[in-house]
PDB file of C-alpha atoms in Angstrom:
ATOM      1  CA  GLY B 132      -5.874 -30.443   4.676  1.00 59.00           C
ATOM      2  CA  ALA B 133      -3.324 -29.856   6.855  1.00 66.00           C
ATOM      3  CA  VAL B 134      -3.954 -27.403   9.903  1.00 85.00           C
ATOM      4  CA  VAL B 135      -2.263 -24.662  11.542  1.00 89.00           C
ATOM      5  CA  SER B 136      -2.923 -22.028  13.824  1.00 93.00           C
ATOM      6  CA  GLN B 137      -1.943 -19.576  15.269  1.00 94.00           C
ATOM      7  CA  HIS B 138      -2.843 -17.563  18.456  1.00 95.00           C
ATOM      8  CA  PRO B 139      -3.635 -14.985  19.535  1.00 95.00           C
ATOM      9  CA  SER B 140      -5.366 -13.956  16.274  1.00 91.00           C
ATOM     10  CA  ARG B 141      -5.667 -10.146  17.605  1.00 92.00           C
ATOM     11  CA  VAL B 142      -3.826  -8.243  19.821  1.00 96.00           C
ATOM     12  CA  ILE B 143      -3.305  -4.515  21.243  1.00 96.00           C
ATOM     13  CA  CYS B 144       0.051  -4.234  23.366  1.00 96.00           C
ATOM     14  CA  LYS B 145       1.228  -0.668  24.582  1.00 96.00           C
ATOM     15  CA  SER B 146       4.459   0.708  22.728  1.00 97.00           C
ATOM     16  CA  GLY B 147       7.813  -0.467  24.597  1.00 96.00           C
ATOM     17  CA  THR B 148       6.174  -3.682  25.657  1.00 97.00           C
ATOM     18  CA  SER B 149       6.946  -7.312  24.303  1.00 97.00           C
ATOM     19  CA  VAL B 150       4.067  -9.619  22.509  1.00 97.00           C
ATOM     20  CA  LYS B 151       3.899 -13.279  21.620  1.00 97.00           C
ATOM     21  CA  ILE B 152       2.787 -14.718  18.842  1.00 97.00           C
ATOM     22  CA  GLU B 153       2.455 -18.849  18.809  1.00 97.00           C
ATOM     23  CA  CYS B 154       1.982 -20.354  15.412  1.00 95.00           C
ATOM     24  CA  ARG B 155       0.986 -24.394  15.702  1.00 95.00           C
ATOM     25  CA  SER B 156       0.724 -27.233  13.433  1.00 92.00           C
ATOM     26  CA  LEU B 157      -1.903 -29.514  14.673  1.00 91.00           C
ATOM     27  CA  ASP B 158      -2.027 -32.532  12.317  1.00 86.00           C
ATOM     28  CA  PHE B 159       1.319 -32.949  10.844  1.00 87.00           C
ATOM     29  CA  GLN B 160       5.088 -32.146  12.081  1.00 88.00           C
ATOM     30  CA  ALA B 161       6.486 -28.887  10.304  1.00 85.00           C
ATOM     31  CA  THR B 162      10.046 -29.599   9.258  1.00 81.00           C
ATOM     32  CA  THR B 163      10.361 -25.789   8.151  1.00 86.00           C
ATOM     33  CA  MET B 164       7.712 -22.694   9.466  1.00 91.00           C
ATOM     34  CA  PHE B 165       7.867 -18.966   7.671  1.00 90.00           C
ATOM     35  CA  TRP B 166       6.734 -16.148   9.818  1.00 94.00           C
ATOM     36  CA  TYR B 167       5.209 -13.408   7.212  1.00 92.00           C
ATOM     37  CA  ARG B 168       4.361  -9.674   7.736  1.00 91.00           C
ATOM     38  CA  GLN B 169       1.608  -7.870   5.890  1.00 82.00           C
ATOM     39  CA  PHE B 170       1.332  -4.082   5.377  1.00 71.00           C
ATOM     40  CA  PRO B 171      -2.203  -2.350   4.201  1.00 66.00           C
ATOM     41  CA  LYS B 172      -2.581  -3.209   0.518  1.00 58.00           C
ATOM     42  CA  GLN B 173       1.153  -4.509   0.064  1.00 63.00           C
ATOM     43  CA  SER B 174       2.265  -8.103  -0.516  1.00 68.00           C
ATOM     44  CA  LEU B 175       2.747 -10.638   2.126  1.00 79.00           C
ATOM     45  CA  MET B 176       6.993  -9.826   3.504  1.00 84.00           C
ATOM     46  CA  LEU B 177       9.006 -13.247   4.277  1.00 86.00           C
ATOM     47  CA  MET B 178      10.248 -12.362   7.594  1.00 92.00           C
ATOM     48  CA  ALA B 179      12.288 -15.487   8.247  1.00 92.00           C
ATOM     49  CA  THR B 180      12.721 -19.412   7.851  1.00 89.00           C
ATOM     50  CA  SER B 181      12.966 -21.253  11.636  1.00 88.00           C
ATOM     51  CA  ASN B 182      13.764 -24.447  11.190  1.00 84.00           C
ATOM     52  CA  GLU B 183      13.057 -26.978  14.300  1.00 81.00           C
ATOM     53  CA  GLY B 184      16.352 -26.909  16.571  1.00 80.00           C
ATOM     54  CA  SER B 185      18.117 -24.275  15.103  1.00 82.00           C
ATOM     55  CA  LYS B 186      18.303 -20.344  14.857  1.00 86.00           C
ATOM     56  CA  ALA B 187      16.083 -19.180  12.669  1.00 90.00           C
ATOM     57  CA  THR B 188      17.222 -17.018   8.965  1.00 90.00           C
ATOM     58  CA  TYR B 189      16.394 -14.096   8.859  1.00 93.00           C
ATOM     59  CA  GLU B 190      15.819 -11.475   5.728  1.00 89.00           C
ATOM     60  CA  GLN B 191      17.356  -8.701   4.957  1.00 88.00           C
ATOM     61  CA  GLY B 192      15.845  -5.969   6.887  1.00 91.00           C
ATOM     62  CA  VAL B 193      14.466  -7.983   9.579  1.00 94.00           C
ATOM     63  CA  GLU B 194      15.910  -6.683  12.768  1.00 94.00           C
ATOM     64  CA  LYS B 195      16.631 -10.388  14.458  1.00 93.00           C
ATOM     65  CA  ASP B 196      17.232  -8.321  17.871  1.00 94.00           C
ATOM     66  CA  LYS B 197      13.323  -7.106  17.728  1.00 96.00           C
ATOM     67  CA  PHE B 198      11.302 -10.056  16.256  1.00 97.00           C
ATOM     68  CA  LEU B 199      12.674 -13.132  18.450  1.00 96.00           C
ATOM     69  CA  ILE B 200      12.072 -16.802  16.435  1.00 94.00           C
ATOM     70  CA  ASN B 201      12.130 -19.899  18.424  1.00 90.00           C
ATOM     71  CA  HIS B 202      11.419 -23.312  16.758  1.00 87.00           C
ATOM     72  CA  ALA B 203      11.878 -25.309  20.039  1.00 81.00           C
ATOM     73  CA  SER B 204       9.398 -28.242  18.770  1.00 88.00           C
ATOM     74  CA  LEU B 205       8.233 -29.870  15.118  1.00 88.00           C
ATOM     75  CA  THR B 206       4.761 -28.365  16.427  1.00 92.00           C
ATOM     76  CA  LEU B 207       5.471 -24.771  17.327  1.00 93.00           C
ATOM     77  CA  SER B 208       7.317 -21.952  16.603  1.00 94.00           C
ATOM     78  CA  THR B 209       6.588 -18.545  18.434  1.00 95.00           C
ATOM     79  CA  LEU B 210       7.101 -14.619  17.066  1.00 97.00           C
ATOM     80  CA  THR B 211       8.183 -12.226  20.090  1.00 97.00           C
ATOM     81  CA  VAL B 212       8.274  -9.088  19.261  1.00 97.00           C
ATOM     82  CA  THR B 213      10.032  -7.083  21.747  1.00 96.00           C
ATOM     83  CA  SER B 214      10.028  -3.460  22.544  1.00 96.00           C
ATOM     84  CA  ALA B 215       6.782  -3.072  20.210  1.00 96.00           C
ATOM     85  CA  HIS B 216       6.331   0.412  18.136  1.00 96.00           C
ATOM     86  CA  PRO B 217       3.410   1.591  16.841  1.00 95.00           C
ATOM     87  CA  GLU B 218       4.743   1.062  13.208  1.00 94.00           C
ATOM     88  CA  ASP B 219       5.257  -3.197  14.584  1.00 95.00           C
ATOM     89  CA  SER B 220       1.617  -2.992  14.279  1.00 94.00           C
ATOM     90  CA  SER B 221       0.618  -5.469  11.289  1.00 91.00           C
ATOM     91  CA  PHE B 222      -1.018  -8.854  10.481  1.00 89.00           C
ATOM     92  CA  TYR B 223       1.499 -10.900  11.114  1.00 93.00           C
ATOM     93  CA  ILE B 224       1.015 -15.178   9.462  1.00 91.00           C
ATOM     94  CA  CYS B 225       2.789 -17.953  10.397  1.00 92.00           C
ATOM     95  CA  SER B 226       2.965 -20.569   7.790  1.00 90.00           C
ATOM     96  CA  ALA B 227       4.720 -24.282   8.238  1.00 88.00           C
ATOM     97  CA  SER B 228       5.799 -27.007   5.628  1.00 81.00           C
ATOM     98  CA  ASP B 229       6.005 -30.280   5.941  1.00 75.00           C
ATOM     99  CA  ARG B 230       8.118 -30.696   2.691  1.00 67.00           C
ATOM    100  CA  TYR B 231       5.719 -31.287   0.520  1.00 67.00           C
ATOM    101  CA  GLU B 232       3.840 -28.126   1.202  1.00 71.00           C
ATOM    102  CA  GLN B 233       3.072 -24.495   2.722  1.00 74.00           C
ATOM    103  CA  TYR B 234      -0.232 -24.147   4.995  1.00 83.00           C
ATOM    104  CA  PHE B 235      -1.146 -20.720   6.395  1.00 85.00           C
ATOM    105  CA  GLY B 236      -2.469 -20.009   9.921  1.00 87.00           C
ATOM    106  CA  PRO B 237      -5.105 -18.052   9.850  1.00 84.00           C
ATOM    107  CA  GLY B 238      -2.422 -14.586  11.245  1.00 88.00           C
ATOM    108  CA  THR B 239      -2.138 -12.706  14.074  1.00 91.00           C
ATOM    109  CA  ARG B 240      -3.616  -8.843  13.794  1.00 91.00           C
ATOM    110  CA  LEU B 241      -0.786  -6.697  16.005  1.00 94.00           C
ATOM    111  CA  THR B 242      -2.149  -2.896  17.362  1.00 94.00           C
ATOM    112  CA  VAL B 243       0.485  -1.550  19.356  1.00 96.00           C
ATOM    113  CA  THR B 244      -0.941   1.667  20.852  1.00 96.00           C
TER     114      THR B 244
ATOM    115  CA  ASP X 267      13.367  -5.640  -6.499  1.00 64.00           C
ATOM    116  CA  GLN X 268       9.523  -6.531  -6.512  1.00 76.00           C
ATOM    117  CA  GLN X 269      10.477 -10.228  -8.134  1.00 88.00           C
ATOM    118  CA  VAL X 270       6.756 -10.619  -8.874  1.00 91.00           C
ATOM    119  CA  LYS X 271       4.103  -8.023  -9.635  1.00 93.00           C
ATOM    120  CA  GLN X 272       1.078  -7.861  -9.875  1.00 93.00           C
ATOM    121  CA  ASN X 273       0.654  -4.470 -11.561  1.00 91.00           C
ATOM    122  CA  SER X 274      -3.460  -4.063 -11.161  1.00 93.00           C
ATOM    123  CA  PRO X 275      -4.262  -2.930  -7.430  1.00 90.00           C
ATOM    124  CA  SER X 276      -7.798  -3.592  -8.087  1.00 93.00           C
ATOM    125  CA  LEU X 277     -10.071  -4.782 -10.770  1.00 96.00           C
ATOM    126  CA  SER X 278     -14.416  -5.508 -10.710  1.00 97.00           C
ATOM    127  CA  VAL X 279     -16.083  -8.075 -12.607  1.00 98.00           C
ATOM    128  CA  GLN X 280     -19.811  -8.629 -13.080  1.00 98.00           C
ATOM    129  CA  GLU X 281     -21.451 -11.804 -11.477  1.00 97.00           C
ATOM    130  CA  GLY X 282     -21.078 -14.623 -14.107  1.00 97.00           C
ATOM    131  CA  ARG X 283     -18.274 -13.293 -16.067  1.00 97.00           C
ATOM    132  CA  ILE X 284     -14.774 -14.508 -16.412  1.00 98.00           C
ATOM    133  CA  SER X 285     -12.203 -12.692 -13.948  1.00 98.00           C
ATOM    134  CA  ILE X 286      -8.734 -12.716 -15.219  1.00 98.00           C
ATOM    135  CA  LEU X 287      -6.419 -11.913 -12.665  1.00 98.00           C
ATOM    136  CA  ASN X 288      -2.367 -11.263 -14.278  1.00 98.00           C
ATOM    137  CA  CYS X 289       0.659 -11.435 -12.753  1.00 97.00           C
ATOM    138  CA  ASP X 290       4.036 -11.371 -14.406  1.00 97.00           C
ATOM    139  CA  TYR X 291       7.447 -12.322 -12.579  1.00 96.00           C
ATOM    140  CA  THR X 292      11.538 -11.254 -13.176  1.00 95.00           C
ATOM    141  CA  ASN X 293      13.608 -14.204 -11.810  1.00 91.00           C
ATOM    142  CA  SER X 294      14.037 -16.931 -14.322  1.00 92.00           C
ATOM    143  CA  MET X 295      14.883 -19.061 -11.987  1.00 91.00           C
ATOM    144  CA  PHE X 296      11.163 -19.617 -11.112  1.00 93.00           C
ATOM    145  CA  ASP X 297       9.614 -23.188 -12.074  1.00 90.00           C
ATOM    146  CA  TYR X 298       6.481 -23.076  -9.493  1.00 90.00           C
ATOM    147  CA  PHE X 299       3.788 -20.662  -9.581  1.00 93.00           C
ATOM    148  CA  LEU X 300       0.789 -20.490  -6.887  1.00 91.00           C
ATOM    149  CA  TRP X 301      -2.153 -18.559  -6.633  1.00 94.00           C
ATOM    150  CA  TYR X 302      -4.104 -18.041  -3.156  1.00 92.00           C
ATOM    151  CA  LYS X 303      -7.215 -15.858  -2.024  1.00 92.00           C
ATOM    152  CA  LYS X 304      -7.254 -13.929   0.869  1.00 85.00           C
ATOM    153  CA  TYR X 305     -10.492 -12.650   2.709  1.00 84.00           C
ATOM    154  CA  PRO X 306      -9.520  -9.633   5.031  1.00 77.00           C
ATOM    155  CA  ALA X 307      -8.212 -10.580   8.773  1.00 67.00           C
ATOM    156  CA  GLU X 308      -7.515 -14.363   7.518  1.00 74.00           C
ATOM    157  CA  GLY X 309      -4.344 -16.430   6.313  1.00 76.00           C
ATOM    158  CA  PRO X 310      -4.427 -16.943   2.709  1.00 83.00           C
ATOM    159  CA  THR X 311      -5.653 -20.024   1.154  1.00 84.00           C
ATOM    160  CA  PHE X 312      -4.265 -22.202  -1.136  1.00 86.00           C
ATOM    161  CA  LEU X 313      -6.010 -22.248  -5.053  1.00 93.00           C
ATOM    162  CA  ILE X 314      -4.464 -23.454  -7.670  1.00 94.00           C
ATOM    163  CA  SER X 315      -0.499 -23.828  -8.682  1.00 91.00           C
ATOM    164  CA  ILE X 316       1.184 -24.973 -12.231  1.00 94.00           C
ATOM    165  CA  SER X 317       4.844 -25.914 -12.554  1.00 92.00           C
ATOM    166  CA  SER X 318       6.705 -24.316 -15.619  1.00 93.00           C
ATOM    167  CA  ILE X 319       6.848 -27.617 -17.423  1.00 94.00           C
ATOM    168  CA  LYS X 320       3.157 -27.110 -17.656  1.00 95.00           C
ATOM    169  CA  ASP X 321       1.292 -24.000 -19.458  1.00 96.00           C
ATOM    170  CA  LYS X 322      -2.348 -24.365 -18.250  1.00 97.00           C
ATOM    171  CA  ASN X 323      -4.074 -26.618 -15.245  1.00 97.00           C
ATOM    172  CA  GLU X 324      -7.557 -26.305 -14.135  1.00 97.00           C
ATOM    173  CA  ASP X 325      -9.428 -26.709 -11.438  1.00 95.00           C
ATOM    174  CA  GLY X 326     -13.045 -26.698 -11.369  1.00 97.00           C
ATOM    175  CA  ARG X 327     -13.843 -23.010 -12.212  1.00 97.00           C
ATOM    176  CA  PHE X 328      -9.763 -21.968 -11.844  1.00 97.00           C
ATOM    177  CA  THR X 329      -7.808 -22.276 -14.411  1.00 98.00           C
ATOM    178  CA  VAL X 330      -4.026 -20.975 -14.522  1.00 98.00           C
ATOM    179  CA  PHE X 331      -2.015 -19.778 -17.494  1.00 98.00           C
ATOM    180  CA  LEU X 332       1.394 -20.046 -17.634  1.00 97.00           C
ATOM    181  CA  ASN X 333       3.763 -18.410 -20.717  1.00 97.00           C
ATOM    182  CA  LYS X 334       7.281 -18.811 -19.908  1.00 96.00           C
ATOM    183  CA  SER X 335       8.729 -16.817 -22.385  1.00 96.00           C
ATOM    184  CA  ALA X 336       7.012 -13.724 -21.520  1.00 97.00           C
ATOM    185  CA  LYS X 337       7.248 -14.239 -17.829  1.00 97.00           C
ATOM    186  CA  HIS X 338       3.561 -14.187 -17.429  1.00 97.00           C
ATOM    187  CA  LEU X 339       0.399 -15.843 -16.017  1.00 97.00           C
ATOM    188  CA  SER X 340      -2.500 -15.458 -15.491  1.00 98.00           C
ATOM    189  CA  LEU X 341      -5.963 -17.031 -13.173  1.00 98.00           C
ATOM    190  CA  HIS X 342      -9.091 -17.127 -15.007  1.00 98.00           C
ATOM    191  CA  ILE X 343     -12.197 -17.390 -12.798  1.00 98.00           C
ATOM    192  CA  VAL X 344     -15.215 -18.750 -14.672  1.00 97.00           C
ATOM    193  CA  PRO X 345     -17.868 -18.037 -13.892  1.00 98.00           C
ATOM    194  CA  SER X 346     -17.133 -15.228 -10.877  1.00 98.00           C
ATOM    195  CA  GLN X 347     -19.336 -15.691  -8.361  1.00 97.00           C
ATOM    196  CA  PRO X 348     -19.866 -13.210  -5.122  1.00 96.00           C
ATOM    197  CA  GLY X 349     -17.660 -15.681  -3.256  1.00 95.00           C
ATOM    198  CA  ASP X 350     -14.743 -15.086  -5.580  1.00 97.00           C
ATOM    199  CA  SER X 351     -14.351 -11.005  -4.073  1.00 96.00           C
ATOM    200  CA  ALA X 352     -10.879 -11.158  -2.314  1.00 94.00           C
ATOM    201  CA  VAL X 353      -7.451 -10.499  -2.535  1.00 91.00           C
ATOM    202  CA  TYR X 354      -5.678 -12.904  -4.879  1.00 94.00           C
ATOM    203  CA  PHE X 355      -1.895 -13.120  -4.989  1.00 92.00           C
ATOM    204  CA  CYS X 356       0.626 -14.773  -7.069  1.00 94.00           C
ATOM    205  CA  ALA X 357       3.375 -16.331  -5.621  1.00 91.00           C
ATOM    206  CA  ALA X 358       6.372 -17.845  -6.929  1.00 91.00           C
ATOM    207  CA  SER X 359       9.218 -19.967  -5.854  1.00 86.00           C
ATOM    208  CA  VAL X 360      11.791 -22.412  -6.874  1.00 82.00           C
ATOM    209  CA  ARG X 361      10.876 -26.059  -6.674  1.00 72.00           C
ATOM    210  CA  GLY X 362      12.990 -27.658  -3.208  1.00 68.00           C
ATOM    211  CA  ASP X 363      13.404 -24.145  -1.921  1.00 69.00           C
ATOM    212  CA  ASP X 364      10.586 -23.462   0.658  1.00 64.00           C
ATOM    213  CA  LYS X 365      10.749 -19.894  -0.231  1.00 73.00           C
ATOM    214  CA  ILE X 366       7.167 -18.624  -1.487  1.00 78.00           C
ATOM    215  CA  ILE X 367       8.297 -14.766  -3.205  1.00 83.00           C
ATOM    216  CA  PHE X 368       4.297 -13.267  -3.075  1.00 85.00           C
ATOM    217  CA  GLY X 369       3.184 -10.263  -5.577  1.00 87.00           C
ATOM    218  CA  LYS X 370       1.333  -7.188  -3.917  1.00 82.00           C
ATOM    219  CA  GLY X 371      -2.296  -9.039  -4.417  1.00 89.00           C
ATOM    220  CA  THR X 372      -4.949  -7.741  -6.882  1.00 93.00           C
ATOM    221  CA  ARG X 373      -8.514  -7.024  -4.629  1.00 93.00           C
ATOM    222  CA  LEU X 374     -10.855  -8.988  -6.692  1.00 96.00           C
ATOM    223  CA  HIS X 375     -14.599  -7.480  -6.629  1.00 97.00           C
ATOM    224  CA  ILE X 376     -17.166  -9.529  -7.796  1.00 97.00           C
ATOM    225  CA  LEU X 377     -20.422  -6.825  -8.400  1.00 96.00           C
ATOM    226  CA  PRO X 378     -23.903  -7.835  -8.334  1.00 92.00           C
TER     227      PRO X 378
END
């Protein structure tokens, strides 16, 4: 099946710094990519939807200036957590859609100290 | 407002028995339902799906049942195996809309 990768798989950063997470579709062109966040013992929460070459659509309550999403090509989307704080610590998962199916990446564990 | 609800946060089942995971939804526009399995620190993996025109879909040990009038679906795993221990997410979407709405998940423990 289709493969979606995320990098890094795990990152620890200091409070106030920014961290970038990459999501790549390895063997298909993703018309749409999604970013999810999962809190412990909670559901996957959709943060934003991005279409290649256009601005991301953020879900209600998600700060677009804090979670910057760039979808520069049909195979790459990035999520940058700016001025990270401990409450941003979470598991971030991306998915990529080829219009027929949605494929999930392995996730990135972000810990902000 | 939670549109997809999994009211059991955890479930323990003896190996070899049937595991039944339940899910309820509130949005009558949903017409496509999915189940995902997730291990710790990994992304969810797709298990099985069902369209609203069906009431049952079977794939090997996994069967999903849909009761549209009750807005309820369930995932049956039989026989349950140790490798089935994971968190199972019920999800729903409207066909043509890429958004998938997830439930909170149910942690399944398969007991030896």
